CSV table of C-alpha atoms and ligand atoms in Angstrom, one decimal:
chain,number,residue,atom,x,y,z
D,1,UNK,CA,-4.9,12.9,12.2
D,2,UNK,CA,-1.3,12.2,12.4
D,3,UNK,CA,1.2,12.8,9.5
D,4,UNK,CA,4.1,10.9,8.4
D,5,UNK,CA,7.3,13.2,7.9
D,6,UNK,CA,9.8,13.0,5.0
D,7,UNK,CA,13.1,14.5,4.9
D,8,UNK,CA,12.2,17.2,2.6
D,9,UNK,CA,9.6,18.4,5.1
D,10,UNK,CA,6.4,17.0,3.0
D,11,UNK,CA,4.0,15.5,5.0
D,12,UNK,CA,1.5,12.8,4.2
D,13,UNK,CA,-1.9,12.4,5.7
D,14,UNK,CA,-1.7,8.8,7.8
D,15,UNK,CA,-5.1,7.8,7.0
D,16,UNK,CA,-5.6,7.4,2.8
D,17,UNK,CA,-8.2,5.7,0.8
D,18,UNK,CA,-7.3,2.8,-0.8
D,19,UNK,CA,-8.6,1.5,-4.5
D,20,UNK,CA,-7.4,-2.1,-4.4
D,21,UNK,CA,-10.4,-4.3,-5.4
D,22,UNK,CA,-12.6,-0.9,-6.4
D,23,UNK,CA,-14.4,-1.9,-9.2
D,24,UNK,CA,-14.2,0.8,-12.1
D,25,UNK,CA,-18.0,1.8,-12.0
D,26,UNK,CA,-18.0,2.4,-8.2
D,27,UNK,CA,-14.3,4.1,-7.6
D,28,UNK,CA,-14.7,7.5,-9.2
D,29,UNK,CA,-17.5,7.9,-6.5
D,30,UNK,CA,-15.6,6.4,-3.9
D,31,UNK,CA,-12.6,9.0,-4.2
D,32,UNK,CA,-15.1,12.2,-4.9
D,33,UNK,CA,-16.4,11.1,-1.5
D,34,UNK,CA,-13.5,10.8,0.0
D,35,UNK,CA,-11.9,14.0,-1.5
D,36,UNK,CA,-15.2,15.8,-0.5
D,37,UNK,CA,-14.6,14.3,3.5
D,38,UNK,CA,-11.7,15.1,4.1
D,39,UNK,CA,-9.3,12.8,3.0
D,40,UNK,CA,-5.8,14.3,1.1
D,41,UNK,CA,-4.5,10.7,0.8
D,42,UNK,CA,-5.2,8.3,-2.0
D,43,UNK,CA,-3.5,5.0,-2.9
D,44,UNK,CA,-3.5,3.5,-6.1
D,45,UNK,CA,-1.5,1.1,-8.6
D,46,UNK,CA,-1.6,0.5,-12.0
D,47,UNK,CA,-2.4,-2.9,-11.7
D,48,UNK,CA,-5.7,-2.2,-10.3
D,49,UNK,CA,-7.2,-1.9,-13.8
D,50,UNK,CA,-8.7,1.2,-12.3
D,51,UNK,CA,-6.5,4.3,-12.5
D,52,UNK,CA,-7.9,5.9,-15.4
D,53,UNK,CA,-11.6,5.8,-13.3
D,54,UNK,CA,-9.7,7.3,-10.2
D,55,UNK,CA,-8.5,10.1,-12.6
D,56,UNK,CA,-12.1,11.0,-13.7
D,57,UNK,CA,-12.8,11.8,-9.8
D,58,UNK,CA,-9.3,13.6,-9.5
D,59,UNK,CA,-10.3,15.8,-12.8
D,60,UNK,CA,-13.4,16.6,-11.5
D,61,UNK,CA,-12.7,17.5,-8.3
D,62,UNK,CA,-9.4,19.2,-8.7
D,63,UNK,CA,-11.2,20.6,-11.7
D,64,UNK,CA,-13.7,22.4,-9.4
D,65,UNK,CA,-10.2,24.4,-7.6
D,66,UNK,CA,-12.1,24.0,-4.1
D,67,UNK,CA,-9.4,21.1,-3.1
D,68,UNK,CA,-6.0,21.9,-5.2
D,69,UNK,CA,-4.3,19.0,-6.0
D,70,UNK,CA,-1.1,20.1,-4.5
D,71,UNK,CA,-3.1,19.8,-1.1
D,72,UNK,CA,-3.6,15.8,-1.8
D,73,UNK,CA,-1.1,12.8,-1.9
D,74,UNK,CA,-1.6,10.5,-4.6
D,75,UNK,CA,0.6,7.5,-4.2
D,76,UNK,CA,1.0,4.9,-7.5
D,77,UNK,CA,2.9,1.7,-8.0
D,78,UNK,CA,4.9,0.1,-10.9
D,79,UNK,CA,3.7,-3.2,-12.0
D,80,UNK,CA,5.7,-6.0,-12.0
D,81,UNK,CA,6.5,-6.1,-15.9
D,82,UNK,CA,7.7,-2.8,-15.7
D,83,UNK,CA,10.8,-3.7,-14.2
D,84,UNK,CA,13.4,-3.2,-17.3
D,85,UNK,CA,15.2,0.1,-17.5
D,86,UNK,CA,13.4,1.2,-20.7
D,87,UNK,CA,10.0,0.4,-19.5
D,88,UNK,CA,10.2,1.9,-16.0
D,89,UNK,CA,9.9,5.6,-16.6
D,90,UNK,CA,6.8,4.7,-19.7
D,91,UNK,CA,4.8,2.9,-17.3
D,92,UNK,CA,5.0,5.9,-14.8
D,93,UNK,CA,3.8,8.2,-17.7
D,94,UNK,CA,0.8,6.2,-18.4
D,95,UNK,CA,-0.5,5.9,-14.7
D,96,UNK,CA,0.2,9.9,-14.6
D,97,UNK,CA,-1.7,10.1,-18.0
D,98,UNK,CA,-4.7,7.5,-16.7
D,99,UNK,CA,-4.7,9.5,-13.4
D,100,UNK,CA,-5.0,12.7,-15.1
D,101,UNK,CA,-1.5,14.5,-12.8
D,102,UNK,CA,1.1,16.0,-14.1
D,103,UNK,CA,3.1,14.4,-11.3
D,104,UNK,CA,2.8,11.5,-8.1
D,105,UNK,CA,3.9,12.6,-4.8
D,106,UNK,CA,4.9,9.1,-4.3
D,107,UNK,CA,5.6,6.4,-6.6
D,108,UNK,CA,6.3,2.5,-5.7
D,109,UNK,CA,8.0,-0.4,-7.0
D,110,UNK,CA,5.1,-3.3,-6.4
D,111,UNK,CA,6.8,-6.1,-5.3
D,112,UNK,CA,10.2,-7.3,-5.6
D,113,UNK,CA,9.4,-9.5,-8.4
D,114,UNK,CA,9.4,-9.1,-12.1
D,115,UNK,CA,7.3,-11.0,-14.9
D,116,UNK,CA,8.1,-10.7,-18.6
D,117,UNK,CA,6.8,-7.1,-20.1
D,118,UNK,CA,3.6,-9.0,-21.7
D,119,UNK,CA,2.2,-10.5,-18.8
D,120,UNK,CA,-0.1,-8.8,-16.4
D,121,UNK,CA,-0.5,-11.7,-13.9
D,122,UNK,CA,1.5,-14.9,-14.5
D,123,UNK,CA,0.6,-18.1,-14.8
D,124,UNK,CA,3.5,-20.3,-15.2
D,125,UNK,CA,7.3,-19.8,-14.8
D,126,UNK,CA,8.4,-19.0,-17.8
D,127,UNK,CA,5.9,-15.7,-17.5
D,128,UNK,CA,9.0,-14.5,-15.0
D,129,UNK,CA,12.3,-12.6,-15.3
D,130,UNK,CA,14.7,-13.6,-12.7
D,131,UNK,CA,16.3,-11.2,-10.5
D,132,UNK,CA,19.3,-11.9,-11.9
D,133,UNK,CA,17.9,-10.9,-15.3
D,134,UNK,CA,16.4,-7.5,-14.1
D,135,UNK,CA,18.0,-6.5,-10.6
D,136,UNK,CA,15.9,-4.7,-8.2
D,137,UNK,CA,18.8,-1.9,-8.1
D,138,UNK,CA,18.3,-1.5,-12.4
D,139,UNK,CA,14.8,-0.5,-12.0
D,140,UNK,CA,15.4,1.7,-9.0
D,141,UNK,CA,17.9,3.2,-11.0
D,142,UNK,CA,14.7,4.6,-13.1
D,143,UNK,CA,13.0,5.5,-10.1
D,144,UNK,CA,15.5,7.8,-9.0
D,145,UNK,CA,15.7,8.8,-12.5
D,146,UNK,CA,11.7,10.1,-12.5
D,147,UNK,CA,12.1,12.0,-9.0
D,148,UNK,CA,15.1,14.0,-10.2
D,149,UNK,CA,12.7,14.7,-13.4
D,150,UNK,CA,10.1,15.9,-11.1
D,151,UNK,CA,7.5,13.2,-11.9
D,152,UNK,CA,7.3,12.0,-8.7
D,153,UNK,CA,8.3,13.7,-5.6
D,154,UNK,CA,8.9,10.8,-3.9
D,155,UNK,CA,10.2,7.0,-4.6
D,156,UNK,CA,9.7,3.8,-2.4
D,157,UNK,CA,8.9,0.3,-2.3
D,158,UNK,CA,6.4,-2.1,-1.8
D,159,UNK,CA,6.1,-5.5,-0.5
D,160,UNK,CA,9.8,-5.6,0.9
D,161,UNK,CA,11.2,-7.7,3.6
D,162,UNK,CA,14.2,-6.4,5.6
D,163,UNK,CA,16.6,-8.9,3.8
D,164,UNK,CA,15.2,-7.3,0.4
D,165,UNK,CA,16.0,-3.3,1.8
D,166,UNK,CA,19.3,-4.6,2.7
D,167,UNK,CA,20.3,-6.0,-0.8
D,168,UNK,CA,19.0,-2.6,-2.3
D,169,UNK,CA,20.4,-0.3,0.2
D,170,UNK,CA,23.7,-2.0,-0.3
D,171,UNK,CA,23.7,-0.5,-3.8
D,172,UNK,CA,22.0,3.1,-3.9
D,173,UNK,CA,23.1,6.4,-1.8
D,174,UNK,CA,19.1,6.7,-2.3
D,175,UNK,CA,17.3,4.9,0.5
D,176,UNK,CA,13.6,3.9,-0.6
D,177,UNK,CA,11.3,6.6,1.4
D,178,UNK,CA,8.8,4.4,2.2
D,179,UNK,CA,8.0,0.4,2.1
D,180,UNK,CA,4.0,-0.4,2.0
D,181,UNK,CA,3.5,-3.8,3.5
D,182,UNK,CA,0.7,-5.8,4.9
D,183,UNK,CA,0.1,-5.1,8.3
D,184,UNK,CA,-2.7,-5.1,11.0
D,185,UNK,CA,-3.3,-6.8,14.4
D,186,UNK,CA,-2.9,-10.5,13.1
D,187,UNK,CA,0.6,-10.0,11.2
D,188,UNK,CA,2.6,-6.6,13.4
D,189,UNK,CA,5.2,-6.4,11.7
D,190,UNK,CA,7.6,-5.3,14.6
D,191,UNK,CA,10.7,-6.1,13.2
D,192,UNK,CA,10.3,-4.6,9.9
D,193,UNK,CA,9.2,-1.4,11.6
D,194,UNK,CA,12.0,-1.1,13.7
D,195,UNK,CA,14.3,-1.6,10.6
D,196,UNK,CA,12.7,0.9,8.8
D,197,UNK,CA,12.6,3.3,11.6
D,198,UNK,CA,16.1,3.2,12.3
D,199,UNK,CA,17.0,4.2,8.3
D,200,UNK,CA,14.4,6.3,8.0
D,201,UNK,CA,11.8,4.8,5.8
D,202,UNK,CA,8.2,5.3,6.2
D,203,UNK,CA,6.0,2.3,6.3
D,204,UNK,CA,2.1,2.3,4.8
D,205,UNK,CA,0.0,-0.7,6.1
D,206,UNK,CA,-2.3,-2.5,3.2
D,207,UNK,CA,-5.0,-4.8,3.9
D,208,UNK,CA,-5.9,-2.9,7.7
D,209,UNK,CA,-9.3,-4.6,7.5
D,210,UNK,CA,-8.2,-8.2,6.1
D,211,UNK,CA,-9.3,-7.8,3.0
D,212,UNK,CA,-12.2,-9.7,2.9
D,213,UNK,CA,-13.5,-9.0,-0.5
D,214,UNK,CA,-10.0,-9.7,-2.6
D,215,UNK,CA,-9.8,-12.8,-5.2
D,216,UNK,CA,-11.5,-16.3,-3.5
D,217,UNK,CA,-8.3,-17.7,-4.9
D,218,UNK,CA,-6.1,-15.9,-2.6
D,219,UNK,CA,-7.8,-17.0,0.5
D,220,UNK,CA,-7.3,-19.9,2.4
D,221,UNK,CA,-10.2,-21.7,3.5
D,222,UNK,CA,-9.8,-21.5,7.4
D,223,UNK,CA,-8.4,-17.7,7.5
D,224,UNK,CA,-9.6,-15.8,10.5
D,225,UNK,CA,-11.3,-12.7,10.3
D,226,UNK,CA,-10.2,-9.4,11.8
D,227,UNK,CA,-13.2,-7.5,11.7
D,228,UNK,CA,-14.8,-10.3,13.8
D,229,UNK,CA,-11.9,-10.3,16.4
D,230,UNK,CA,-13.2,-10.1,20.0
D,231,UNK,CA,-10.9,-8.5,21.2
D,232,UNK,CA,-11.1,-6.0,18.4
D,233,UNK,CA,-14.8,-6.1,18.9
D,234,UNK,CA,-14.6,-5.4,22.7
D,235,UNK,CA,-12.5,-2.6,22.2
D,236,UNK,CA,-14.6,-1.2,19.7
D,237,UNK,CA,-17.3,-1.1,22.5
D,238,UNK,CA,-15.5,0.5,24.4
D,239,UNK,CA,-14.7,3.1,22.6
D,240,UNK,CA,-18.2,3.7,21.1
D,241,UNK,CA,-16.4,3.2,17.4
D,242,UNK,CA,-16.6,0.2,14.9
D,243,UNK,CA,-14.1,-3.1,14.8
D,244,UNK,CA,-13.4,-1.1,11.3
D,245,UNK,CA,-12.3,1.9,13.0
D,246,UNK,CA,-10.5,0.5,16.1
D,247,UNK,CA,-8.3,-1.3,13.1
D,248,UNK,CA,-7.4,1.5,11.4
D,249,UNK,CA,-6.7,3.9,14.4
D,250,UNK,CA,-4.1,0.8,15.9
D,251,UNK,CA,-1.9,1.2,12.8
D,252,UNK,CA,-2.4,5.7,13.0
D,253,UNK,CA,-1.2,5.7,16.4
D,254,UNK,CA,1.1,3.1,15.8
D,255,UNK,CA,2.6,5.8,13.2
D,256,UNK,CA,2.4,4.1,10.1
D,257,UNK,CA,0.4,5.0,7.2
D,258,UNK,CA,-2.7,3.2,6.3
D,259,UNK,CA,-4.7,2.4,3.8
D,260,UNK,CA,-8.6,0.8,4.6
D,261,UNK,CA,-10.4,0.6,0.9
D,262,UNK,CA,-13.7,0.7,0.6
D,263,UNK,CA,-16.4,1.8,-1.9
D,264,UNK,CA,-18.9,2.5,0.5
D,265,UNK,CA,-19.9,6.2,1.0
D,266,UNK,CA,-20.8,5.2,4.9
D,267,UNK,CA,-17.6,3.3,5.0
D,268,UNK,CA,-15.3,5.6,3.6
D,269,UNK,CA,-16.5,8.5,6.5
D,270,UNK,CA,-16.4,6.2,8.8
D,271,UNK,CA,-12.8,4.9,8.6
D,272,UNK,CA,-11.7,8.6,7.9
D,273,UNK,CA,-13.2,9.3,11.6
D,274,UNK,CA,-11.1,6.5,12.9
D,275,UNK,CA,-8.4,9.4,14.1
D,276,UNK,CA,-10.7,10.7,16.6
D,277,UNK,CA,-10.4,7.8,18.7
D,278,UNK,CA,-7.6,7.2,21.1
D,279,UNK,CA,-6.7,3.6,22.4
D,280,UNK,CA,-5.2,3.5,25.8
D,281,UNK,CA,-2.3,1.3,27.0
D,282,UNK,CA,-4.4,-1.2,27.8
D,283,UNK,CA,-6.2,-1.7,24.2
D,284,UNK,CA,-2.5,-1.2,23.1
D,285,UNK,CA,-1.4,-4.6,25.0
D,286,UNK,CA,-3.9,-6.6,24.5
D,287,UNK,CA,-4.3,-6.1,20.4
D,288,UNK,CA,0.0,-6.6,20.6
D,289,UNK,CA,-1.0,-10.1,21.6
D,290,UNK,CA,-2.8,-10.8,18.2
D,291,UNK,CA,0.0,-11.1,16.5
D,292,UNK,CA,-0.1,-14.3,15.1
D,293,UNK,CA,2.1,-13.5,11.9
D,294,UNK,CA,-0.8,-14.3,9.6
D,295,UNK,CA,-0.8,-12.7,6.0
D,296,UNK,CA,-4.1,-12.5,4.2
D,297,UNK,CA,-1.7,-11.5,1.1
D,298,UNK,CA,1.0,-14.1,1.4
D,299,UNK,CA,2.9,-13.9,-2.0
D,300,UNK,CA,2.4,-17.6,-2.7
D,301,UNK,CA,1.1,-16.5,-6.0
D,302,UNK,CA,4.1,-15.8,-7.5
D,303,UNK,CA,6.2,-18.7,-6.0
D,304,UNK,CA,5.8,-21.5,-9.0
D,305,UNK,CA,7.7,-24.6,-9.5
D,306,UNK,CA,10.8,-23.5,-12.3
D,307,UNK,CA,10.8,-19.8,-11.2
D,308,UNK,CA,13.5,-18.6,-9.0
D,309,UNK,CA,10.8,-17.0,-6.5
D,310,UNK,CA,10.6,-18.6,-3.1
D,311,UNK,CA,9.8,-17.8,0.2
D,312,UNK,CA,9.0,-13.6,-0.8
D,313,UNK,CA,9.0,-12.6,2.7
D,314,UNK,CA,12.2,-14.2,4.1
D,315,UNK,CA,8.9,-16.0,6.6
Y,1,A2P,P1,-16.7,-1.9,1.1
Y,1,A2P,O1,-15.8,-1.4,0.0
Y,1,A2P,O2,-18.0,-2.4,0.7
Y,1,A2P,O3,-16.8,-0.9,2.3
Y,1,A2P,P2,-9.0,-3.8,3.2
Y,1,A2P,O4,-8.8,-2.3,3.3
Y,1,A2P,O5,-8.3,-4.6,4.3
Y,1,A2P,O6,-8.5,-4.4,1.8
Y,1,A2P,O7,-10.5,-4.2,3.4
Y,1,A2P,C1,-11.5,-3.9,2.4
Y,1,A2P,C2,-12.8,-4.6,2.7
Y,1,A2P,O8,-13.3,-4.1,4.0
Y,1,A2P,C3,-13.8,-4.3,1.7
Y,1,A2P,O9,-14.6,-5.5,1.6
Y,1,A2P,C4,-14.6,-3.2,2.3
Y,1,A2P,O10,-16.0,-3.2,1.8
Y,1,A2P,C5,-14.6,-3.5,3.8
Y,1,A2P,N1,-14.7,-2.3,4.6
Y,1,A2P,C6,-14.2,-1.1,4.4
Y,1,A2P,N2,-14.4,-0.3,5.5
Y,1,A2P,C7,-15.0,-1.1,6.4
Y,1,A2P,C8,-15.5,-0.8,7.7
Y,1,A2P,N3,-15.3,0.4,8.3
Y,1,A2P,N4,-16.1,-1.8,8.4
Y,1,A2P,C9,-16.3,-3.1,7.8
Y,1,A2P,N5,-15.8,-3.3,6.6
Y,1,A2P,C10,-15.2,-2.4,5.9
């Protein structure tokens, strides 16, 4: 499997398991399966309601010494009403104390948008802070702050567009290590990796399989599906792998980071297995043509009438 490089010479395993939409009861299985396959990658976020379940796995498995925990990367992200200075470095401590670590080899500002400390998802636009109220540059500020503590070895964002980097770059000597986006076949993301690539900043891709099993409310009703792609399918033939697996190996090879999240114990060794597979130039040029810019996970949920969110992704 490849590994993405950071400047202090740490290396990240490309493929990770992600616990977006994990339901509590089933994610401590899902990441003691996926420590006990060979994955040393898991994503997770506070906001996910299940950190403190993900920690039960990572205490029992870390517990038994036979994977050390120094040999895995857990990456975490700061929810969006954590943005003020004096909440910033808190909210860090509780996902380390839910995920049962002493530190996070990689720690993410969610999106660049920031509700009200009270509210966990809003619902109107008074739930909001502006960014004028809390500036992306105070809470990275707090960021930097927890790395040069040592509870986190590495800082980044999430959810970023290249206008976004930019305005943040402009105003920190520390350039975020990594941005975590939405990417896969139907939304490449060429642009933004070329950015990033140029100043050095890894990307992780969310959503590789289209996320079929997130919130009705975020779907639209006509979206199309990856994992019924025929061309994806084809390939998959081809290869003797699943659509599943052809998805995630086009964003490994690709050399990004990616995330595929599932709960199923069949699943989660199968993804892992995607790295075996090699896609040749063809397969290469003929998924580049899917690129429809189509986000499953478009944002629109925070862009409300009276709030000064529009248009997150500059698209
Ligand atoms: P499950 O957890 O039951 O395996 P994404 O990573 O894009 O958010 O997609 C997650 C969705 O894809 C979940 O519904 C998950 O279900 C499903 N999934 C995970 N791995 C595979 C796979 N290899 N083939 C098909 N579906 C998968």
């Amino acid at each position: 499997m490849k590994k993405l490089k950071f400047k202090n010479g740490d290396e990240m395993d490309a493929i990770g398991l992600g616990t977006w939409k994990s339901e509590k009861g089933e994610v401590t299985k899902a990441v003691k399966i996926a420590l006990n396959n060979g994955y040393k990658h898991i994503d997770c976020a506070a906001t996910y309601g299940n950190e403190a379940e993900v920690g039960e796995a990572f205490k029992e498995v870390f517990g038994k010494g036979e994977i050390k925990r120094e040999d895995v990367w857990v990456t975490s992200k700061l929810w969006n009403n954590a943005h003020k200075k004096e909440d910033v470095i808190p909210a860090l401590k509780q996902t380390l104390k839910d995920l049962q670590l002493d530190y996070l080899d990689l720690y993410l500002i969610h999106w660049p948008v920031a509700f009200k400390p009270d509210v966990g998802f809003p619902e109107k636009a008074e739930d909001f802070l502006s960014l004028e109220e809390v500036p992306l540059i105070e809470t990275w500020n707090e960021m930097v702050k927890a790395k040069e503590q040592g509870l986190v070895k590495h800082i980044g964002v999430s959810n970023f567009s290249i206008e976004k980097l930019e305005e943040l770059m402009a105003d920190t000597d520390h350039t975020p290590e990594m941005n975590q986006v939405e990417l896969h076949p139907y939304l490449q993301q060429n642009k933004l990796l070329e950015f990033c690539s140029k100043h050095g900043i890894n990307v992780t891709a969310y959503s590789p399989l289209g996320s079929g099993d997130r919130p009705e409310a975020m779907k639209a009703a006509d979206e199309p599906s990856l994992l019924e792609n025929p061309v994806i399918n084809k390939i998959a033939k081809k290869h003797g792998a699943s659509p599943g697996q052809i998805l995630i190996k086009w964003s490994e090879q690709r050399g990004t980071a990616v995330i595929p999240k599932s709960t199923n114990e069949k699943r989660i060794k199968e993804n892992i297995m995607s790295a075996g597979y090699q896609l040749d130039e063809d397969d290469m040029k003929e998924i580049a043509d899917l690129d429809y810019h189509f986000r499953y996970v478009n944002g629109k949920f925070f862009e409300m009438e009276g709030n000064s969110y529009e248009n997150i992704y500059n698209d």
